[in-house]
Amino acid sequence: MSLIIDALRRAQQLRLKDGQNIPFFKSQQSPDGRRRAGPGKKWLFLVLGLICPLLILWIVVWNPLSSFLEEKPPQPVFLVEKNRPSILITEKNPEKPAKALSSPLQETEKGLLSSESPETKREEPLLKQIEKEPKPKIAKPLRRPPMSKPSPPSGETSPPLSNPSPLPKEEATRSPADEIQEVLKPLPPSVEILTLFNQGVFYQNQKEPVKAIQVYQKVIELDPAYFEAYNNLGFLYQEIGDFDRAYQAYQKSIEINPRYVKALNNLGTLFYLRDRYEEALESFQKAVAIHPENMESHLNLGILFKKQGQSVKAMESFQKAIAINPLSGETHYNIALLFEQMNQFELAIDHFQKFIQLSSKTYPVLVLKVQRHLEALSKMKREKNK
């Protein structure tokens, strides 16, 4: 702008000089008689030629640039990380050849929880069951082969029957076609129930709880004593947040089979989620009394004791759980949390590292959080050792 103003002032001064007959603006006459512009007018045209591009440049560039410079810088967004959860799990090993499947652990505000979902046929490590998704298997019906009368030993004759009864006419005239028809008869009710149960497991693994619930209810209609179906039904109700029905289903399963450890662990988990710690303690202790080698029951007890501030009892339960299954990533994670709470950072780091090694596929998100947390924990360890 100052350049423009100076140029205008000079132009005005030149005009004044021209009015005073100063030869600056006088045109000069060439020898051939033609008039030509003097050096002053040429200089004026040059100045005006420079001013116009400057004006255009200022209009095009300066206004957007000034508005951009006046914008405020974006405010940073701060993310607050929630407290690291504990892992509360329940038993997933089978007791019957009913082939229900375990479901992955779920992250809640209170921790990573897993209630007992459908059964599997073979006993496998917990992490392996969660990591893979085995297919439900259907037991094939077994039919008893036709029994023939044993032949007497050589050289002996069978004693005659006092009142031999003639064979029924139908049995005496059985043909191979009759045998085939016998095999093709409808399956027994027990096989039908097992097939329905496996169908419910399939829907449960496909994340279709409504269909799975309907199938399990059909199983219970056909066999009201099918306690595994009640347990799986309770698990589904718990997943969709219907805790009242989940409680009723777990209770019914335990009522039919009071020694069913899976339902006891699941009921204890449900009580834990509802902050009913005394009832949760009772359920977990019953499960431990029935099956002392059940790792999940000891782990759940340890988490409950830690929640109640009983660090010594919690550590005892965790040590029992890890003695039963040293490859339990969940147990190493919870022990690490307890050691960190007790300011034993070196032991906490050791168990966190074992958790990362064992659970990178099972809990990928939690593993990333633990890896970031280890950096802060190592810094705290160095400050403590100074």
Coordinates of C-alpha atoms in Angstrom, one line a residue:
M1 CA 0.0 0.0 0.0
S2 CA 2.8 2.4 0.8
L3 CA 4.2 1.8 -2.7
I4 CA 0.9 2.8 -4.3
I5 CA 0.6 5.9 -2.2
D6 CA 4.2 7.0 -3.1
A7 CA 3.5 6.4 -6.7
L8 CA 0.3 8.5 -6.6
R9 CA 2.2 11.4 -4.9
R10 CA 4.9 11.4 -7.5
A11 CA 2.4 11.5 -10.3
Q12 CA 0.6 14.5 -8.7
Q13 CA 4.0 16.3 -8.3
L14 CA 4.8 15.6 -11.9
R15 CA 1.4 17.1 -12.9
L16 CA 2.2 20.3 -10.9
K17 CA 5.5 20.6 -12.6
D18 CA 3.9 20.2 -16.0
G19 CA 1.5 23.0 -15.1
Q20 CA 4.5 25.3 -14.4
N21 CA 5.8 24.7 -17.9
I22 CA 8.7 22.6 -16.6
P23 CA 10.1 20.8 -19.6
F24 CA 9.8 17.4 -17.8
F25 CA 6.5 16.7 -19.4
K26 CA 7.0 18.6 -22.5
S27 CA 6.9 16.6 -25.6
Q28 CA 9.9 16.7 -27.8
Q29 CA 9.8 17.2 -31.5
S30 CA 11.8 15.0 -33.8
P31 CA 13.8 16.4 -36.6
D32 CA 11.2 15.2 -39.1
G33 CA 8.6 17.4 -37.4
R34 CA 6.7 14.7 -35.5
R35 CA 6.0 15.0 -31.8
R36 CA 7.2 12.4 -29.4
A37 CA 6.5 11.8 -25.7
G38 CA 9.0 13.2 -23.4
P39 CA 10.9 11.1 -20.8
G40 CA 8.5 12.1 -18.0
K41 CA 5.5 10.6 -19.7
K42 CA 7.3 7.4 -20.4
W43 CA 8.3 7.1 -16.7
L44 CA 4.6 7.7 -15.7
F45 CA 3.4 4.9 -17.9
L46 CA 6.0 2.7 -16.4
V47 CA 4.9 3.5 -12.9
L48 CA 1.2 2.9 -13.7
G49 CA 2.2 -0.4 -15.4
L50 CA 3.8 -1.5 -12.1
I51 CA 0.9 -0.3 -9.9
C52 CA -1.8 -2.3 -11.7
P53 CA -0.3 -5.7 -11.2
L54 CA 0.5 -4.9 -7.6
L55 CA -3.2 -4.0 -7.0
I56 CA -4.4 -7.2 -8.6
L57 CA -1.9 -9.3 -6.6
W58 CA -3.0 -7.7 -3.4
I59 CA -6.7 -8.4 -4.1
V60 CA -6.1 -12.0 -5.1
V61 CA -3.5 -13.0 -2.5
W62 CA -3.6 -10.8 0.5
N63 CA -7.3 -11.2 1.5
P64 CA -7.4 -15.0 1.7
L65 CA -4.0 -15.1 3.3
S66 CA -5.0 -12.6 6.0
S67 CA -8.2 -14.6 6.8
F68 CA -6.2 -17.8 7.0
L69 CA -3.7 -16.2 9.4
E70 CA -6.5 -15.1 11.6
E71 CA -7.9 -18.6 12.1
K72 CA -7.2 -20.2 15.5
P73 CA -5.1 -23.3 15.6
P74 CA -7.0 -26.6 16.2
Q75 CA -7.3 -27.5 19.9
P76 CA -5.7 -30.8 20.9
V77 CA -8.0 -33.7 21.8
F78 CA -7.0 -35.6 24.9
L79 CA -7.9 -39.2 25.3
V80 CA -8.4 -40.6 28.8
E81 CA -7.6 -44.3 29.1
K82 CA -9.8 -46.3 31.4
N83 CA -8.4 -48.4 34.2
R84 CA -7.0 -51.7 33.0
P85 CA -9.6 -54.4 33.6
S86 CA -9.2 -57.7 35.4
I87 CA -10.0 -60.9 33.6
L88 CA -12.8 -62.9 35.1
I89 CA -13.4 -66.3 33.4
T90 CA -15.2 -69.5 34.0
E91 CA -14.5 -73.1 33.1
K92 CA -14.8 -74.2 29.6
N93 CA -13.8 -77.8 29.8
P94 CA -16.5 -80.3 29.0
E95 CA -18.2 -82.9 31.2
K96 CA -20.5 -84.5 28.6
P97 CA -20.2 -85.3 24.9
A98 CA -22.7 -82.5 24.3
K99 CA -20.8 -80.4 21.8
A100 CA -21.3 -76.8 22.8
L101 CA -18.6 -74.3 22.1
S102 CA -16.8 -71.7 24.2
S103 CA -17.2 -68.0 23.3
P104 CA -14.5 -65.3 23.3
L105 CA -14.0 -63.1 26.3
Q106 CA -15.9 -59.9 26.4
E107 CA -14.6 -56.5 27.6
T108 CA -16.8 -54.7 30.1
E109 CA -16.4 -51.8 32.5
K110 CA -15.5 -54.3 35.2
G111 CA -13.1 -56.4 33.2
L112 CA -12.8 -59.1 30.6
L113 CA -15.4 -61.6 31.4
S114 CA -16.3 -65.0 30.1
S115 CA -19.3 -67.0 31.2
E116 CA -19.5 -70.7 30.5
S117 CA -20.9 -71.2 27.0
P118 CA -21.6 -74.4 25.2
E119 CA -19.6 -77.6 25.8
T120 CA -16.9 -79.2 23.8
K121 CA -16.2 -82.9 23.6
R122 CA -12.4 -82.9 24.3
E123 CA -10.7 -81.3 27.2
E124 CA -8.3 -78.6 25.8
P125 CA -6.4 -75.7 27.3
L126 CA -8.5 -72.6 27.8
L127 CA -6.6 -70.4 25.5
K128 CA -6.8 -73.0 22.7
Q129 CA -10.5 -73.3 23.1
I130 CA -11.0 -69.5 22.9
E131 CA -8.6 -69.1 20.1
K132 CA -10.2 -71.5 17.7
E133 CA -13.8 -72.1 17.0
P134 CA -14.4 -75.9 16.8
K135 CA -17.3 -77.2 14.9
P136 CA -20.1 -78.8 16.8
K137 CA -20.2 -82.6 16.3
I138 CA -23.2 -84.8 16.3
A139 CA -23.0 -88.2 17.9
K140 CA -24.0 -91.0 15.5
P141 CA -26.8 -93.3 16.7
L142 CA -25.6 -96.8 17.5
R143 CA -27.9 -99.7 16.8
R144 CA -27.5 -103.1 18.4
P145 CA -26.7 -105.8 15.9
P146 CA -29.1 -108.7 15.7
M147 CA -28.3 -111.3 18.3
S148 CA -28.1 -115.0 17.2
K149 CA -28.3 -117.9 19.5
P150 CA -24.9 -119.2 20.5
S151 CA -24.0 -122.6 19.1
P152 CA -23.0 -125.3 21.6
P153 CA -19.4 -126.5 21.8
S154 CA -18.3 -129.2 19.4
G155 CA -19.3 -132.7 20.6
E156 CA -22.2 -131.4 22.7
T157 CA -25.8 -130.9 22.1
S158 CA -27.9 -128.3 23.5
P159 CA -30.5 -129.5 26.0
P160 CA -34.0 -129.5 24.6
L161 CA -36.3 -126.8 25.8
S162 CA -39.3 -128.0 27.9
N163 CA -41.8 -125.8 26.2
P164 CA -40.3 -124.4 23.1
S165 CA -42.3 -121.4 21.9
P166 CA -42.5 -121.0 18.1
L167 CA -40.9 -117.8 16.7
P168 CA -43.2 -115.2 15.6
K169 CA -44.0 -115.4 11.9
E170 CA -42.7 -111.9 11.2
E171 CA -39.3 -112.7 12.8
A172 CA -39.0 -116.0 11.1
T173 CA -39.5 -114.4 7.7
R174 CA -37.2 -111.4 8.1
S175 CA -35.3 -110.5 4.9
P176 CA -32.4 -108.2 4.2
A177 CA -34.8 -105.5 3.1
D178 CA -36.4 -105.6 6.5
E179 CA -33.0 -105.0 8.1
I180 CA -32.5 -102.0 5.8
Q181 CA -35.9 -100.6 6.8
E182 CA -34.9 -101.1 10.5
V183 CA -31.8 -98.9 10.0
L184 CA -33.8 -96.2 8.2
K185 CA -36.3 -95.8 11.0
P186 CA -36.5 -92.3 12.6
L187 CA -33.7 -91.5 15.1
P188 CA -34.4 -91.9 18.8
P189 CA -35.4 -88.8 20.7
S190 CA -32.0 -88.5 22.5
V191 CA -30.3 -88.1 19.1
E192 CA -32.9 -85.5 18.0
I193 CA -32.3 -83.5 21.2
L194 CA -28.5 -83.7 20.8
T195 CA -28.9 -82.5 17.2
L196 CA -31.0 -79.5 18.3
F197 CA -28.5 -78.7 21.0
N198 CA -25.7 -78.6 18.5
Q199 CA -27.8 -76.4 16.3
G200 CA -28.2 -74.0 19.2
V201 CA -24.4 -74.0 19.6
F202 CA -24.0 -73.2 15.9
Y203 CA -26.3 -70.2 16.1
Q204 CA -24.5 -69.1 19.3
N205 CA -21.2 -69.1 17.5
Q206 CA -22.7 -67.2 14.5
K207 CA -23.7 -64.4 16.9
E208 CA -27.5 -65.1 16.4
P209 CA -28.7 -65.2 20.1
V210 CA -32.4 -65.0 19.2
K211 CA -32.2 -68.2 17.1
A212 CA -30.0 -69.9 19.6
I213 CA -32.3 -69.1 22.5
Q214 CA -35.3 -70.5 20.6
V215 CA -33.4 -73.8 19.8
Y216 CA -32.3 -74.2 23.5
Q217 CA -35.9 -73.6 24.6
K218 CA -37.0 -76.4 22.2
V219 CA -34.3 -78.7 23.7
I220 CA -35.7 -78.0 27.2
E221 CA -39.2 -78.7 26.1
L222 CA -38.1 -82.1 24.8
D223 CA -35.9 -82.8 27.8
P224 CA -36.6 -80.7 30.9
A225 CA -33.5 -82.2 32.7
Y226 CA -31.0 -81.0 30.1
F227 CA -29.0 -78.9 32.5
E228 CA -26.3 -78.0 29.9
A229 CA -29.0 -76.3 27.8
Y230 CA -30.1 -74.2 30.8
N231 CA -26.5 -73.2 31.3
N232 CA -26.1 -72.1 27.7
L233 CA -29.4 -70.3 27.8
G234 CA -28.2 -68.4 30.9
F235 CA -25.0 -67.5 29.1
L236 CA -27.0 -66.0 26.2
Y237 CA -29.4 -64.1 28.4
Q238 CA -26.3 -62.7 30.2
E239 CA -24.8 -61.6 26.9
I240 CA -27.9 -59.6 25.9
G241 CA -28.1 -58.0 29.3
D242 CA -31.2 -59.9 30.7
F243 CA -29.6 -60.8 34.0
D244 CA -32.9 -61.9 35.7
R245 CA -33.5 -64.6 33.1
A246 CA -29.8 -65.5 33.1
Y247 CA -30.0 -66.0 36.9
Q248 CA -33.1 -68.2 36.6
A249 CA -31.4 -70.4 33.9
Y250 CA -28.2 -70.9 35.9
Q251 CA -30.2 -71.7 39.0
K252 CA -32.3 -74.3 37.1
S253 CA -29.1 -75.9 35.7
I254 CA -27.7 -76.1 39.3
E255 CA -31.0 -77.4 40.6
I256 CA -30.9 -80.3 38.1
N257 CA -27.2 -81.0 38.7
P258 CA -25.8 -79.4 41.9
R259 CA -22.3 -80.5 41.0
Y260 CA -22.2 -78.8 37.7
V261 CA -19.1 -76.6 38.1
K262 CA -19.7 -74.6 34.9
A263 CA -23.0 -73.3 36.0
L264 CA -21.6 -72.5 39.4
N265 CA -18.8 -70.4 37.9
N266 CA -21.2 -68.7 35.6
L267 CA -23.6 -67.9 38.4
G268 CA -20.7 -66.5 40.4
T269 CA -19.7 -64.3 37.5
L270 CA -23.2 -63.0 37.2
F271 CA -23.2 -62.1 40.9
Y272 CA -19.8 -60.4 40.5
L273 CA -21.2 -58.2 37.7
R274 CA -24.1 -57.3 39.9
D275 CA -21.8 -56.3 42.7
R276 CA -23.2 -59.1 44.9
Y277 CA -19.8 -60.2 46.1
E278 CA -20.8 -62.5 49.0
E279 CA -23.1 -64.6 46.7
A280 CA -20.3 -64.7 44.1
L281 CA -17.9 -65.9 46.7
E282 CA -20.3 -68.7 47.8
S283 CA -20.7 -69.9 44.2
F284 CA -16.9 -69.9 43.4
Q285 CA -16.2 -71.7 46.7
K286 CA -18.7 -74.4 45.9
A287 CA -17.1 -74.8 42.5
V288 CA -13.7 -75.2 44.1
A289 CA -15.0 -77.7 46.6
I290 CA -16.5 -79.9 43.9
H291 CA -13.5 -79.7 41.6
P292 CA -10.3 -78.5 43.3
E293 CA -8.3 -78.8 40.1
N294 CA -10.5 -76.4 38.2
M295 CA -8.3 -73.5 37.2
E296 CA -11.1 -71.0 36.3
S297 CA -12.7 -71.3 39.8
H298 CA -9.4 -70.4 41.5
L299 CA -8.8 -67.5 39.1
N300 CA -12.3 -66.2 39.7
L301 CA -11.8 -66.4 43.5
G302 CA -8.6 -64.5 43.2
I303 CA -10.2 -61.7 41.2
L304 CA -13.0 -61.5 43.7
F305 CA -10.5 -61.3 46.7
K306 CA -8.5 -58.6 44.8
K307 CA -11.7 -56.6 44.3
Q308 CA -12.4 -56.8 48.1
G309 CA -8.9 -55.7 48.9
Q310 CA -7.8 -59.1 50.3
S311 CA -4.4 -59.2 48.5
V312 CA -3.0 -62.2 50.4
K313 CA -6.0 -64.5 49.6
A314 CA -6.0 -63.2 46.0
M315 CA -2.4 -64.1 45.5
E316 CA -3.0 -67.6 47.0
S317 CA -5.8 -68.2 44.6
F318 CA -3.8 -66.9 41.6
Q319 CA -0.9 -69.2 42.5
K320 CA -3.2 -72.2 42.7
A321 CA -4.6 -71.3 39.3
I322 CA -1.2 -70.9 37.7
A323 CA 0.0 -74.2 39.2
I324 CA -2.9 -76.0 37.5
N325 CA -2.3 -74.3 34.2
P326 CA 1.0 -72.4 33.8
L327 CA 0.0 -71.3 30.2
S328 CA -3.0 -69.3 31.4
G329 CA -2.5 -65.8 30.0
E330 CA -5.4 -64.5 32.1
T331 CA -3.8 -65.7 35.3
H332 CA -0.5 -64.0 34.5
Y333 CA -2.3 -60.8 33.7
N334 CA -4.2 -60.7 37.0
I335 CA -1.1 -61.6 39.0
A336 CA 0.8 -58.8 37.3
L337 CA -2.0 -56.4 38.3
L338 CA -1.7 -57.5 41.9
F339 CA 2.1 -57.2 42.0
E340 CA 1.8 -53.7 40.5
Q341 CA -0.7 -52.8 43.2
M342 CA 1.8 -54.0 45.8
N343 CA 4.6 -51.9 44.1
Q344 CA 6.6 -55.0 43.2
F345 CA 7.2 -53.7 39.7
E346 CA 9.9 -56.3 38.6
L347 CA 7.5 -59.2 39.2
A348 CA 4.6 -57.3 37.6
I349 CA 6.7 -56.7 34.5
D350 CA 7.6 -60.4 34.3
H351 CA 4.0 -61.6 34.4
F352 CA 2.9 -58.9 32.0
Q353 CA 5.5 -60.1 29.5
K354 CA 4.3 -63.7 29.9
F355 CA 0.7 -62.5 29.3
I356 CA 1.8 -60.8 26.0
Q357 CA 3.6 -64.0 24.9
L358 CA 0.6 -66.2 25.6
S359 CA -2.3 -63.9 24.6
S360 CA -1.2 -61.9 21.6
K361 CA -3.9 -63.6 19.5
T362 CA -6.5 -64.0 22.2
Y363 CA -6.5 -60.4 23.5
P364 CA -4.8 -58.3 20.8
V365 CA -6.3 -55.0 22.0
L366 CA -5.4 -55.6 25.6
V367 CA -1.9 -56.8 24.7
L368 CA -1.3 -53.4 22.9
K369 CA -2.4 -51.5 26.1
V370 CA -0.1 -53.7 28.2
Q371 CA 2.8 -53.1 25.9
R372 CA 2.3 -49.3 26.3
H373 CA 1.9 -49.7 30.0
L374 CA 5.2 -51.6 30.4
E375 CA 7.1 -48.5 29.3
A376 CA 5.6 -46.5 32.2
L377 CA 6.1 -49.4 34.6
S378 CA 9.8 -49.7 33.7
K379 CA 10.3 -46.0 34.4
M380 CA 8.6 -46.5 37.8
K381 CA 10.9 -49.4 38.5
R382 CA 14.0 -47.3 37.7
E383 CA 12.8 -44.5 40.0
K384 CA 12.2 -47.0 42.8
N385 CA 15.7 -48.4 42.5
K386 CA 17.5 -45.0 42.6

